[in-house]
């Protein structure tokens, strides 16, 4: 396994270009199963998760070309396999997005139940099941697999509500919306996810010939069609990657321009940065933090409370990074995680760096401290590992972030990009990883 060694105390300066969105490209790649034509993605990010999804699609019989620095092309066979490989799906929960397209295209799908993950607690799939059952599929769990079967005449459009106690379901909406594009008749999804990644998937499906209205609203209507066609698609920029680099600039007090992003996808985050009195400017496709000394009296971030919500609320995927920023604030902030109530695994690791953080039920209390100090820390999930790298950028001495395979899932070449901004960061192989 690898670790990232981060040298604290350097101000980041310069420009960073944002890659295509991980959480948009994964369901878009799964949509290739809906057609016998070629789906081409121009700007897929170079991520471990993209490779995992391509592995699942190959395993289902799809022809996959490109990747790394070039466009990706996926062409599903006339009769794709109907069963995913357990080991491949267990690597990445988002592989579950092949369920809807597979059952809509072939009438049956056997997809391994996604494992739990470090976001804390159980991550159910009841909404995926509810939506597919509303379309007439029979759905059962057997031997660790979810088996969905369309009725003899195929899926039929229906009205349904896909909200959960924690808001809408992003991949739940994606799975059901994809299945509904080939269902007979009209489908109305109430409580649909409004995330930009779901809108991007919907627009890609429209480009393939799907008839969808209401994208970006909680009510999405789909008129089924008999088949979908080829598409060449460029996914939206990754708003979470963009937000992560903006927070990195804010924490180190440097002038960092995050280019090729969509500021309108980060409205709530920018609002909180203003509340924290972090100076930055916004252009049509860029955000630039302004230089300042974040440690100087009066220049520290103001303590700013955050509660995570589905889009357009503050994104849960930036909660850990925000917590890292608030360890530098001149006072106490309250962070409330409403989407994944247990998504606080990063707190123990931030505390190892000297952060003054503690849980009070559903709340995380963060009191700013004058300085963090470098230590060995262990990443638990993709966004927590990003937060630990950010904290390492401002901690005294070196911070060793272990198990960085998490970070490689969602951040393209993070150490190269941070080094280009002036960070002292290197990747090292760890021969013998501490086993918990
Ligand atoms: C997507 O996961 C993202 N992943 C996550 O990003 C993101 O954190 C999450 O949405 C919330 O925005 C991808 O898009 C690949 P959900 P998803 O279904 O779709 C509950 C990252 O770091 N729920 O929207 O799996 C669930 O427990 C990852 O890039 C049900 O109750 O999340 C959670 O509390 C991490 N029943 C809430 O809904 C269900 O059937 C939101 O989950 C499904 C979900």
Short mmCIF file of C-alpha atoms and ligand atoms in Angstrom, two decimals:
data_model
loop_
_atom_site.label_atom_id
_atom_site.label_comp_id
_atom_site.label_asym_id
_atom_site.label_seq_id
_atom_site.Cartn_x
_atom_site.Cartn_y
_atom_site.Cartn_z
CA UNK A 1 0.00 0.00 0.00
CA UNK A 2 1.09 3.61 -0.47
CA UNK A 3 1.08 6.62 1.77
CA UNK A 4 1.29 10.33 1.02
CA UNK A 5 3.87 12.30 3.02
CA UNK A 6 2.81 15.95 3.30
CA UNK A 7 5.16 18.69 4.49
CA UNK A 8 3.21 21.40 6.29
CA UNK A 9 3.58 25.16 6.19
CA UNK A 10 3.79 25.92 2.48
CA UNK A 11 1.41 28.39 0.85
CA UNK A 12 -0.19 27.06 -2.34
CA UNK A 13 0.01 29.35 -5.37
CA UNK A 14 -1.03 28.85 -8.98
CA UNK A 15 -3.70 27.23 -11.10
CA UNK A 16 -5.31 23.79 -11.09
CA UNK A 17 -7.57 22.40 -13.82
CA UNK A 18 -10.56 20.37 -12.66
CA UNK A 19 -11.20 16.91 -14.16
CA UNK A 20 -14.51 15.41 -15.25
CA UNK A 21 -16.87 14.43 -12.45
CA UNK A 22 -16.39 10.97 -10.96
CA UNK A 23 -20.00 10.80 -9.80
CA UNK A 24 -21.30 11.83 -13.21
CA UNK A 25 -19.09 9.56 -15.33
CA UNK A 26 -19.81 6.36 -13.37
CA UNK A 27 -23.57 6.20 -14.10
CA UNK A 28 -22.95 7.58 -17.62
CA UNK A 29 -20.65 4.62 -18.34
CA UNK A 30 -23.30 2.24 -16.97
CA UNK A 31 -25.79 3.78 -19.46
CA UNK A 32 -23.83 2.06 -22.26
CA UNK A 33 -25.77 -1.09 -21.30
CA UNK A 34 -29.00 0.57 -22.47
CA UNK A 35 -28.01 0.54 -26.14
CA UNK A 36 -26.32 -1.69 -28.70
CA UNK A 37 -24.60 1.41 -30.10
CA UNK A 38 -21.35 3.00 -28.90
CA UNK A 39 -21.23 5.33 -25.89
CA UNK A 40 -18.18 7.63 -26.07
CA UNK A 41 -17.05 9.75 -23.09
CA UNK A 42 -14.57 12.51 -24.01
CA UNK A 43 -13.37 13.70 -20.61
CA UNK A 44 -13.57 10.84 -18.14
CA UNK A 45 -11.26 11.47 -15.16
CA UNK A 46 -8.32 9.07 -14.76
CA UNK A 47 -9.44 7.41 -11.53
CA UNK A 48 -9.38 3.98 -9.97
CA UNK A 49 -13.19 4.08 -9.75
CA UNK A 50 -13.48 4.61 -13.51
CA UNK A 51 -11.22 1.60 -14.08
CA UNK A 52 -13.41 -0.43 -11.69
CA UNK A 53 -16.57 0.48 -13.62
CA UNK A 54 -14.90 -0.39 -16.94
CA UNK A 55 -13.89 -3.73 -15.41
CA UNK A 56 -17.51 -4.47 -14.52
CA UNK A 57 -18.69 -3.50 -18.02
CA UNK A 58 -16.03 -5.72 -19.66
CA UNK A 59 -17.10 -8.55 -17.38
CA UNK A 60 -20.66 -8.09 -18.67
CA UNK A 61 -19.36 -8.52 -22.23
CA UNK A 62 -18.95 -4.87 -23.28
CA UNK A 63 -16.16 -3.86 -25.64
CA UNK A 64 -14.18 -1.08 -23.93
CA UNK A 65 -11.56 1.09 -25.63
CA UNK A 66 -9.46 4.07 -24.57
CA UNK A 67 -9.00 5.35 -21.04
CA UNK A 68 -5.96 7.00 -19.43
CA UNK A 69 -5.39 10.08 -21.63
CA UNK A 70 -7.96 9.48 -24.32
CA UNK A 71 -11.69 9.23 -24.75
CA UNK A 72 -13.40 6.07 -23.53
CA UNK A 73 -15.70 4.06 -25.81
CA UNK A 74 -18.04 1.37 -24.50
CA UNK A 75 -20.16 -0.87 -26.72
CA UNK A 76 -22.48 -3.37 -25.11
CA UNK A 77 -23.03 -6.71 -26.91
CA UNK A 78 -26.36 -7.81 -28.36
CA UNK A 79 -26.86 -9.97 -25.26
CA UNK A 80 -24.85 -8.71 -22.27
CA UNK A 81 -24.19 -11.10 -19.42
CA UNK A 82 -26.79 -10.65 -16.71
CA UNK A 83 -24.61 -11.35 -13.69
CA UNK A 84 -21.85 -9.15 -12.28
CA UNK A 85 -18.76 -10.53 -10.64
CA UNK A 86 -18.87 -10.20 -6.84
CA UNK A 87 -15.21 -9.23 -6.50
CA UNK A 88 -15.45 -6.45 -9.11
CA UNK A 89 -18.60 -4.89 -7.61
CA UNK A 90 -17.29 -5.16 -4.06
CA UNK A 91 -14.51 -2.72 -5.01
CA UNK A 92 -16.87 0.11 -5.71
CA UNK A 93 -20.43 0.71 -4.61
CA UNK A 94 -21.29 2.74 -7.70
CA UNK A 95 -21.03 -0.45 -9.81
CA UNK A 96 -24.55 -1.01 -8.51
CA UNK A 97 -25.60 1.49 -11.20
CA UNK A 98 -25.55 -1.32 -13.75
CA UNK A 99 -28.64 -2.86 -12.13
CA UNK A 100 -31.24 -0.58 -13.73
CA UNK A 101 -29.81 -0.55 -17.26
CA UNK A 102 -29.22 -4.32 -17.22
CA UNK A 103 -32.73 -5.29 -16.17
CA UNK A 104 -34.25 -2.78 -18.63
CA UNK A 105 -32.14 -3.98 -21.57
CA UNK A 106 -32.04 -7.77 -20.93
CA UNK A 107 -35.01 -8.41 -18.61
CA UNK A 108 -32.82 -9.73 -15.78
CA UNK A 109 -29.89 -8.57 -13.67
CA UNK A 110 -27.92 -10.21 -10.87
CA UNK A 111 -25.76 -7.54 -9.24
CA UNK A 112 -23.75 -8.15 -6.12
CA UNK A 113 -25.04 -6.25 -3.11
CA UNK A 114 -22.64 -3.35 -2.53
CA UNK A 115 -20.61 -3.71 0.62
CA UNK A 116 -20.83 -1.29 3.48
CA UNK A 117 -18.32 1.49 3.44
CA UNK A 118 -16.52 3.83 5.73
CA UNK A 119 -19.17 6.53 5.54
CA UNK A 120 -20.31 4.95 8.74
CA UNK A 121 -23.15 2.58 9.19
CA UNK A 122 -25.16 0.64 6.66
CA UNK A 123 -25.91 1.96 3.18
CA UNK A 124 -29.22 0.38 2.12
CA UNK A 125 -30.48 -0.10 -1.43
CA UNK A 126 -34.20 -0.12 -0.59
CA UNK A 127 -34.86 2.89 -2.84
CA UNK A 128 -33.26 1.19 -5.85
CA UNK A 129 -35.46 -1.84 -5.15
CA UNK A 130 -38.63 0.25 -4.59
CA UNK A 131 -38.18 2.08 -7.90
CA UNK A 132 -37.54 -1.06 -9.97
CA UNK A 133 -40.47 -2.87 -8.33
CA UNK A 134 -42.68 0.12 -9.20
CA UNK A 135 -41.65 -0.46 -12.84
CA UNK A 136 -42.90 -4.05 -12.51
CA UNK A 137 -39.64 -5.85 -11.79
CA UNK A 138 -39.45 -8.57 -9.17
CA UNK A 139 -36.45 -7.89 -6.93
CA UNK A 140 -34.98 -10.28 -4.39
CA UNK A 141 -31.70 -10.84 -2.56
CA UNK A 142 -30.03 -14.23 -2.87
CA UNK A 143 -26.52 -15.26 -1.94
CA UNK A 144 -25.34 -11.68 -1.60
CA UNK A 145 -26.77 -10.73 -4.98
CA UNK A 146 -29.71 -8.52 -5.86
CA UNK A 147 -31.70 -10.32 -8.56
CA UNK A 148 -34.10 -8.16 -10.56
CA UNK A 149 -36.39 -9.62 -13.21
CA UNK A 150 -38.65 -7.71 -15.56
CA UNK A 151 -42.15 -9.09 -16.19
CA UNK A 152 -42.73 -11.00 -19.49
CA UNK A 153 -43.84 -7.88 -21.36
CA UNK A 154 -40.95 -5.81 -20.03
CA UNK A 155 -40.85 -2.94 -17.54
CA UNK A 156 -43.83 -0.60 -17.45
CA UNK A 157 -43.81 3.10 -16.52
CA UNK A 158 -45.19 4.06 -13.11
CA UNK A 159 -45.43 6.89 -10.62
CA UNK A 160 -43.20 6.58 -7.54
CA UNK A 161 -41.57 8.42 -4.67
CA UNK A 162 -37.84 7.83 -4.19
CA UNK A 163 -37.07 10.10 -1.24
CA UNK A 164 -35.40 8.67 1.86
CA UNK A 165 -35.24 9.80 5.47
CA UNK A 166 -31.93 11.41 4.49
CA UNK A 167 -33.16 13.18 1.38
CA UNK A 168 -33.10 11.85 -2.16
CA UNK A 169 -30.92 8.98 -3.37
CA UNK A 170 -28.40 9.93 -6.06
CA UNK A 171 -27.61 6.51 -7.54
CA UNK A 172 -31.11 5.31 -6.65
CA UNK A 173 -32.50 8.02 -8.95
CA UNK A 174 -29.87 7.17 -11.56
CA UNK A 175 -30.69 3.45 -11.57
CA UNK A 176 -34.45 3.93 -11.83
CA UNK A 177 -34.24 6.78 -14.35
CA UNK A 178 -32.06 4.65 -16.63
CA UNK A 179 -34.43 1.67 -16.35
CA UNK A 180 -37.46 3.88 -17.05
CA UNK A 181 -36.03 5.12 -20.37
CA UNK A 182 -36.84 1.70 -21.89
CA UNK A 183 -40.01 0.98 -19.89
CA UNK A 184 -43.38 0.96 -21.67
CA UNK A 185 -45.22 4.25 -21.03
CA UNK A 186 -44.72 7.14 -18.66
CA UNK A 187 -42.77 7.16 -15.41
CA UNK A 188 -42.95 9.93 -12.83
CA UNK A 189 -40.24 9.97 -10.16
CA UNK A 190 -41.14 12.17 -7.19
CA UNK A 191 -38.36 12.89 -4.71
CA UNK A 192 -35.77 12.54 -7.47
CA UNK A 193 -32.20 13.60 -6.69
CA UNK A 194 -31.35 17.08 -8.07
CA UNK A 195 -27.56 16.66 -7.95
CA UNK A 196 -25.73 18.04 -11.04
CA UNK A 197 -24.36 14.54 -11.67
CA UNK A 198 -27.91 13.14 -12.01
CA UNK A 199 -28.84 16.03 -14.34
CA UNK A 200 -25.72 15.29 -16.42
CA UNK A 201 -26.70 11.61 -16.69
CA UNK A 202 -30.23 12.62 -17.71
CA UNK A 203 -28.91 14.94 -20.41
CA UNK A 204 -26.67 12.17 -21.69
CA UNK A 205 -29.69 9.83 -21.84
CA UNK A 206 -31.63 12.53 -23.74
CA UNK A 207 -28.75 12.70 -26.22
CA UNK A 208 -29.16 8.92 -26.64
CA UNK A 209 -32.83 9.44 -27.50
CA UNK A 210 -34.48 9.17 -24.09
CA UNK A 211 -37.48 11.37 -23.38
CA UNK A 212 -36.95 12.97 -19.95
CA UNK A 213 -38.34 16.16 -18.41
CA UNK A 214 -37.82 17.84 -15.06
CA UNK A 215 -34.08 17.13 -14.67
CA UNK A 216 -32.73 19.04 -11.69
CA UNK A 217 -36.13 19.15 -10.01
CA UNK A 218 -37.58 16.67 -7.49
CA UNK A 219 -40.14 15.59 -10.13
CA UNK A 220 -38.68 13.84 -13.18
CA UNK A 221 -40.90 12.45 -15.97
CA UNK A 222 -39.69 9.81 -18.42
CA UNK A 223 -41.58 8.61 -21.52
CA UNK A 224 -40.23 5.16 -22.40
CA UNK A 225 -38.83 4.50 -25.89
CA UNK A 226 -38.09 1.21 -27.65
CA UNK A 227 -34.35 1.72 -27.94
CA UNK A 228 -31.57 4.22 -27.34
CA UNK A 229 -28.77 5.20 -29.71
CA UNK A 230 -25.11 6.17 -29.75
CA UNK A 231 -23.78 9.22 -27.91
CA UNK A 232 -20.57 11.24 -27.54
CA UNK A 233 -20.58 12.86 -24.11
CA UNK A 234 -18.45 15.17 -21.99
CA UNK A 235 -19.31 15.00 -18.30
CA UNK A 236 -19.53 18.08 -16.06
CA UNK A 237 -16.47 19.11 -14.03
CA UNK A 238 -16.08 17.50 -10.62
CA UNK A 239 -17.57 19.95 -8.11
CA UNK A 240 -16.17 18.05 -5.13
CA UNK A 241 -12.64 18.06 -6.54
CA UNK A 242 -13.06 21.80 -7.25
CA UNK A 243 -14.31 22.48 -3.72
CA UNK A 244 -11.42 20.49 -2.27
CA UNK A 245 -8.81 22.63 -4.07
CA UNK A 246 -10.61 25.87 -3.15
CA UNK A 247 -10.46 24.83 0.52
CA UNK A 248 -6.78 23.91 0.09
CA UNK A 249 -6.08 27.46 -1.15
CA UNK A 250 -8.13 28.92 1.69
CA UNK A 251 -6.30 26.88 4.34
CA UNK A 252 -2.79 27.72 3.12
CA UNK A 253 -3.62 31.38 2.43
CA UNK A 254 -2.44 31.22 -1.18
CA UNK A 255 -3.77 32.60 -4.45
CA UNK A 256 -5.10 29.43 -6.07
CA UNK A 257 -7.21 29.58 -9.24
CA UNK A 258 -9.42 26.50 -9.69
CA UNK A 259 -10.12 26.43 -13.43
CA UNK A 260 -12.67 24.64 -15.57
CA UNK A 261 -15.23 24.30 -12.78
CA UNK A 262 -18.90 25.29 -12.43
CA UNK A 263 -19.21 27.83 -9.54
CA UNK A 264 -22.99 27.43 -9.78
CA UNK A 265 -22.53 23.83 -8.56
CA UNK A 266 -20.87 25.14 -5.38
CA UNK A 267 -23.25 27.95 -4.40
CA UNK A 268 -23.67 26.83 -0.76
CA UNK A 269 -19.96 26.19 -0.30
CA UNK A 270 -19.10 29.68 -1.63
CA UNK A 271 -21.73 31.16 0.66
CA UNK A 272 -20.08 29.46 3.66
CA UNK A 273 -16.63 30.62 2.56
CA UNK A 274 -17.94 34.19 2.53
CA UNK A 275 -19.39 33.67 5.99
CA UNK A 276 -15.96 32.43 7.10
CA UNK A 277 -14.51 35.66 5.63
CA UNK A 278 -12.24 33.76 3.23
CA UNK A 279 -11.38 36.17 0.38
CA UNK A 280 -11.96 34.75 -3.09
CA UNK A 281 -13.14 35.79 -6.55
CA UNK A 282 -15.45 33.94 -8.92
CA UNK A 283 -15.46 33.88 -12.74
CA UNK A 284 -17.70 32.04 -15.20
CA UNK A 285 -15.66 28.84 -14.92
CA UNK A 286 -13.13 29.51 -12.18
CA UNK A 287 -12.81 30.32 -8.47
CA UNK A 288 -9.68 31.99 -7.09
CA UNK A 289 -8.73 32.23 -3.43
CA UNK A 290 -6.83 35.38 -2.50
CA UNK A 291 -3.48 35.50 -0.72
CA UNK A 292 -3.55 36.20 3.00
CA UNK A 293 -1.87 34.97 6.18
CA UNK A 294 -4.47 32.59 7.64
CA UNK A 295 -2.68 32.60 10.98
CA UNK A 296 -2.46 36.36 11.42
CA UNK A 297 -4.83 37.92 13.93
CA UNK A 298 -8.00 38.95 12.16
CA UNK A 299 -7.11 36.88 9.09
CA UNK A 300 -8.13 33.49 10.46
CA UNK A 301 -11.31 31.91 9.08
CA UNK A 302 -14.40 32.88 11.06
CA UNK A 303 -16.00 29.84 12.74
CA UNK A 304 -18.83 28.84 10.41
CA UNK A 305 -21.45 26.16 11.07
CA UNK A 306 -22.39 23.76 8.29
CA UNK A 307 -25.21 21.25 7.91
CA UNK A 308 -25.00 18.88 4.96
CA UNK A 309 -28.02 18.38 2.69
CA UNK A 310 -28.76 17.01 -0.77
CA UNK A 311 -28.07 19.48 -3.59
CA UNK A 312 -28.20 22.46 -3.59
CA UNK A 313 -27.39 22.19 0.13
CA UNK A 314 -23.85 21.88 1.47
CA UNK A 315 -22.50 18.63 -0.03
CA UNK A 316 -21.73 15.77 2.33
CA UNK A 317 -18.68 15.02 0.16
CA UNK A 318 -17.09 18.31 1.30
CA UNK A 319 -17.96 17.96 4.99
CA UNK A 320 -14.62 16.44 6.02
CA UNK A 321 -12.67 19.06 4.05
CA UNK A 322 -14.72 21.83 5.68
CA UNK A 323 -13.94 20.38 9.08
CA UNK A 324 -10.22 20.55 8.26
CA UNK A 325 -10.63 24.25 7.41
CA UNK A 326 -12.54 24.91 10.62
CA UNK A 327 -9.66 23.53 12.71
CA UNK A 328 -7.97 26.85 11.80
CA UNK A 329 -10.92 29.09 12.73
CA UNK A 330 -10.84 31.54 15.62
CA UNK A 331 -13.58 29.85 17.60
CA UNK A 332 -15.98 26.93 17.59
CA UNK A 333 -17.95 25.64 14.61
CA UNK A 334 -20.75 23.07 14.62
CA UNK A 335 -20.92 20.59 11.74
CA UNK A 336 -24.06 18.50 11.30
CA UNK A 337 -24.04 15.58 8.87
CA UNK A 338 -27.57 14.97 7.67
CA UNK A 339 -26.94 12.70 4.67
CA UNK A 340 -24.68 10.09 6.32
CA UNK A 341 -25.15 10.69 10.05
CA UNK A 342 -22.09 8.58 10.92
CA UNK A 343 -19.73 10.20 8.41
CA UNK A 344 -17.28 11.38 11.05
CA UNK A 345 -14.53 8.77 10.78
CA UNK A 346 -12.04 11.54 9.93
CA UNK A 347 -12.46 13.21 13.33
CA UNK A 348 -10.25 10.72 15.20
CA UNK A 349 -7.50 11.21 12.61
CA UNK A 350 -7.78 15.00 12.69
CA UNK A 351 -7.50 14.75 16.48
CA UNK A 352 -4.20 12.89 16.00
CA UNK A 353 -2.97 16.02 14.22
CA UNK A 354 -3.93 18.07 17.28
CA UNK A 355 -7.34 19.27 16.13
CA UNK A 356 -9.83 20.03 18.91
CA UNK A 357 -12.84 18.07 17.65
CA UNK A 358 -15.53 16.13 19.46
CA UNK A 359 -18.89 14.49 18.82
CA UNK A 360 -22.06 15.46 20.59
CA UNK A 361 -24.66 13.07 19.23
CA UNK A 362 -25.34 14.01 15.61
CA UNK A 363 -23.14 17.11 15.89
CA UNK A 364 -19.41 17.52 15.42
CA UNK A 365 -17.91 20.40 17.40
CA UNK A 366 -14.69 21.87 15.98
CA UNK A 367 -12.71 24.44 17.98
CA UNK A 368 -9.93 26.22 16.13
CA UNK A 369 -6.39 25.66 17.39
CA UNK A 370 -3.29 27.79 16.70
CA UNK A 371 -1.44 25.02 14.91
CA UNK A 372 -1.83 21.37 13.95
CA UNK A 373 1.20 19.10 14.22
CA UNK A 374 2.10 16.42 11.72
CA UNK A 375 1.54 12.74 12.54
CA UNK A 376 0.82 9.35 10.98
CA UNK A 377 -2.89 9.17 10.11
CA UNK A 378 -5.05 6.63 8.31
CA UNK A 379 -7.58 7.45 5.63
CA UNK A 380 -10.97 5.77 6.01
CA UNK A 381 -12.74 6.91 2.88
CA UNK A 382 -12.17 9.00 -0.20
CA UNK A 383 -13.16 12.39 1.17
CA UNK A 384 -11.74 11.81 4.64
CA UNK A 385 -8.36 11.13 3.06
CA UNK A 386 -8.59 14.41 1.14
CA UNK A 387 -9.33 16.21 4.40
CA UNK A 388 -6.25 14.65 6.03
CA UNK A 389 -4.04 15.79 3.15
CA UNK A 390 -5.44 19.33 3.50
CA UNK A 391 -4.76 19.26 7.25
CA UNK A 392 -1.23 18.04 6.51
CA UNK A 393 -0.66 21.07 4.29
CA UNK A 394 -1.00 23.37 7.33
CA UNK A 395 0.31 21.11 10.12
CA UNK A 396 3.83 21.59 11.51
CA UNK A 397 6.25 19.00 10.21
CA UNK A 398 5.33 15.96 8.16
CA UNK A 399 1.98 14.20 8.01
CA UNK A 400 1.89 10.61 6.72
CA UNK A 401 -1.52 9.76 5.25
CA UNK A 402 -1.76 5.96 5.03
CA UNK A 403 -4.05 3.87 2.78
CA UNK A 404 -4.14 6.44 0.01
CA UNK A 405 -5.80 3.97 -2.31
CA UNK A 406 -8.92 5.68 -1.01
CA UNK A 407 -7.80 9.03 -2.41
CA UNK A 408 -6.79 7.52 -5.75
CA UNK A 409 -10.43 6.54 -6.24
CA UNK A 410 -11.61 10.11 -6.57
CA UNK A 411 -8.73 12.54 -7.11
CA UNK A 412 -6.78 12.45 -10.36
CA UNK A 413 -3.02 12.72 -9.72
CA UNK A 414 -3.53 14.61 -6.48
CA UNK A 415 0.12 14.75 -5.47
CA UNK A 416 1.23 16.02 -8.90
CA UNK A 417 -1.43 18.72 -8.83
CA UNK A 418 -0.67 19.81 -5.28
CA UNK A 419 3.10 19.80 -6.02
CA UNK A 420 2.42 22.02 -9.06
CA UNK A 421 0.78 24.44 -6.61
CA UNK A 422 3.90 24.42 -4.42
CA UNK A 423 2.97 21.77 -1.87
CA UNK A 424 5.62 19.53 -0.37
CA UNK A 425 4.04 16.13 -0.96
CA UNK A 426 5.38 12.73 -2.05
CA UNK A 427 4.05 9.21 -2.38
CA UNK A 428 5.90 6.41 -0.59
CA UNK A 429 5.35 2.67 -0.64
CA UNK A 430 4.55 1.13 2.71
CA UNK A 431 5.94 -2.40 2.88
CA UNK A 432 4.22 -3.53 6.05
CA UNK A 433 0.85 -1.81 6.66
CA UNK A 434 -0.41 -1.74 10.23
CA UNK A 435 -3.31 -4.18 10.33
CA UNK A 436 -6.17 -2.97 12.47
C1 LIG B 1 -23.76 9.21 -4.10
O1 LIG B 1 -23.78 7.99 -3.37
C2 LIG B 1 -22.29 9.56 -4.28
N1 LIG B 1 -21.61 8.50 -5.01
C3 LIG B 1 -21.63 9.78 -2.92
O2 LIG B 1 -20.30 10.22 -3.16
C4 LIG B 1 -22.39 10.89 -2.18
O3 LIG B 1 -21.82 11.04 -0.90
C5 LIG B 1 -23.86 10.51 -2.06
O4 LIG B 1 -24.42 10.25 -3.38
C6 LIG B 1 -24.69 11.62 -1.43
O5 LIG B 1 -24.57 12.79 -2.17
C7 LIG B 1 -21.81 8.40 -6.34
O6 LIG B 1 -22.54 9.16 -6.95
C8 LIG B 1 -21.06 7.31 -7.06
P1 LIG B 1 -27.38 8.14 -1.84
P2 LIG B 1 -25.17 7.16 -3.24
O7 LIG B 1 -28.10 6.96 -2.35
O8 LIG B 1 -25.99 7.33 -4.43
C9 LIG B 1 -29.70 6.75 1.95
C10 LIG B 1 -17.97 10.18 -2.99
O9 LIG B 1 -17.20 10.46 -2.06
N2 LIG B 1 -30.23 5.70 1.07
O10 LIG B 1 -27.66 9.48 -2.44
O11 LIG B 1 -24.81 5.76 -2.84
C11 LIG B 1 -28.21 6.60 2.20
O12 LIG B 1 -27.96 5.69 3.26
C12 LIG B 1 -19.22 9.37 -2.72
O13 LIG B 1 -17.78 10.53 -4.19
C13 LIG B 1 -31.28 4.91 1.53
O14 LIG B 1 -31.76 5.07 2.65
O15 LIG B 1 -25.82 7.90 -2.00
C14 LIG B 1 -27.80 8.01 2.54
O16 LIG B 1 -28.07 8.27 3.89
C15 LIG B 1 -19.32 8.99 -1.26
N3 LIG B 1 -31.75 3.93 0.71
C16 LIG B 1 -28.71 8.87 1.64
O17 LIG B 1 -29.82 8.02 1.28
C17 LIG B 1 -31.24 3.72 -0.55
O18 LIG B 1 -31.72 2.81 -1.26
C18 LIG B 1 -28.05 9.35 0.38
O19 LIG B 1 -27.51 8.20 -0.26
C19 LIG B 1 -30.18 4.54 -1.00
C20 LIG B 1 -29.70 5.53 -0.17
#
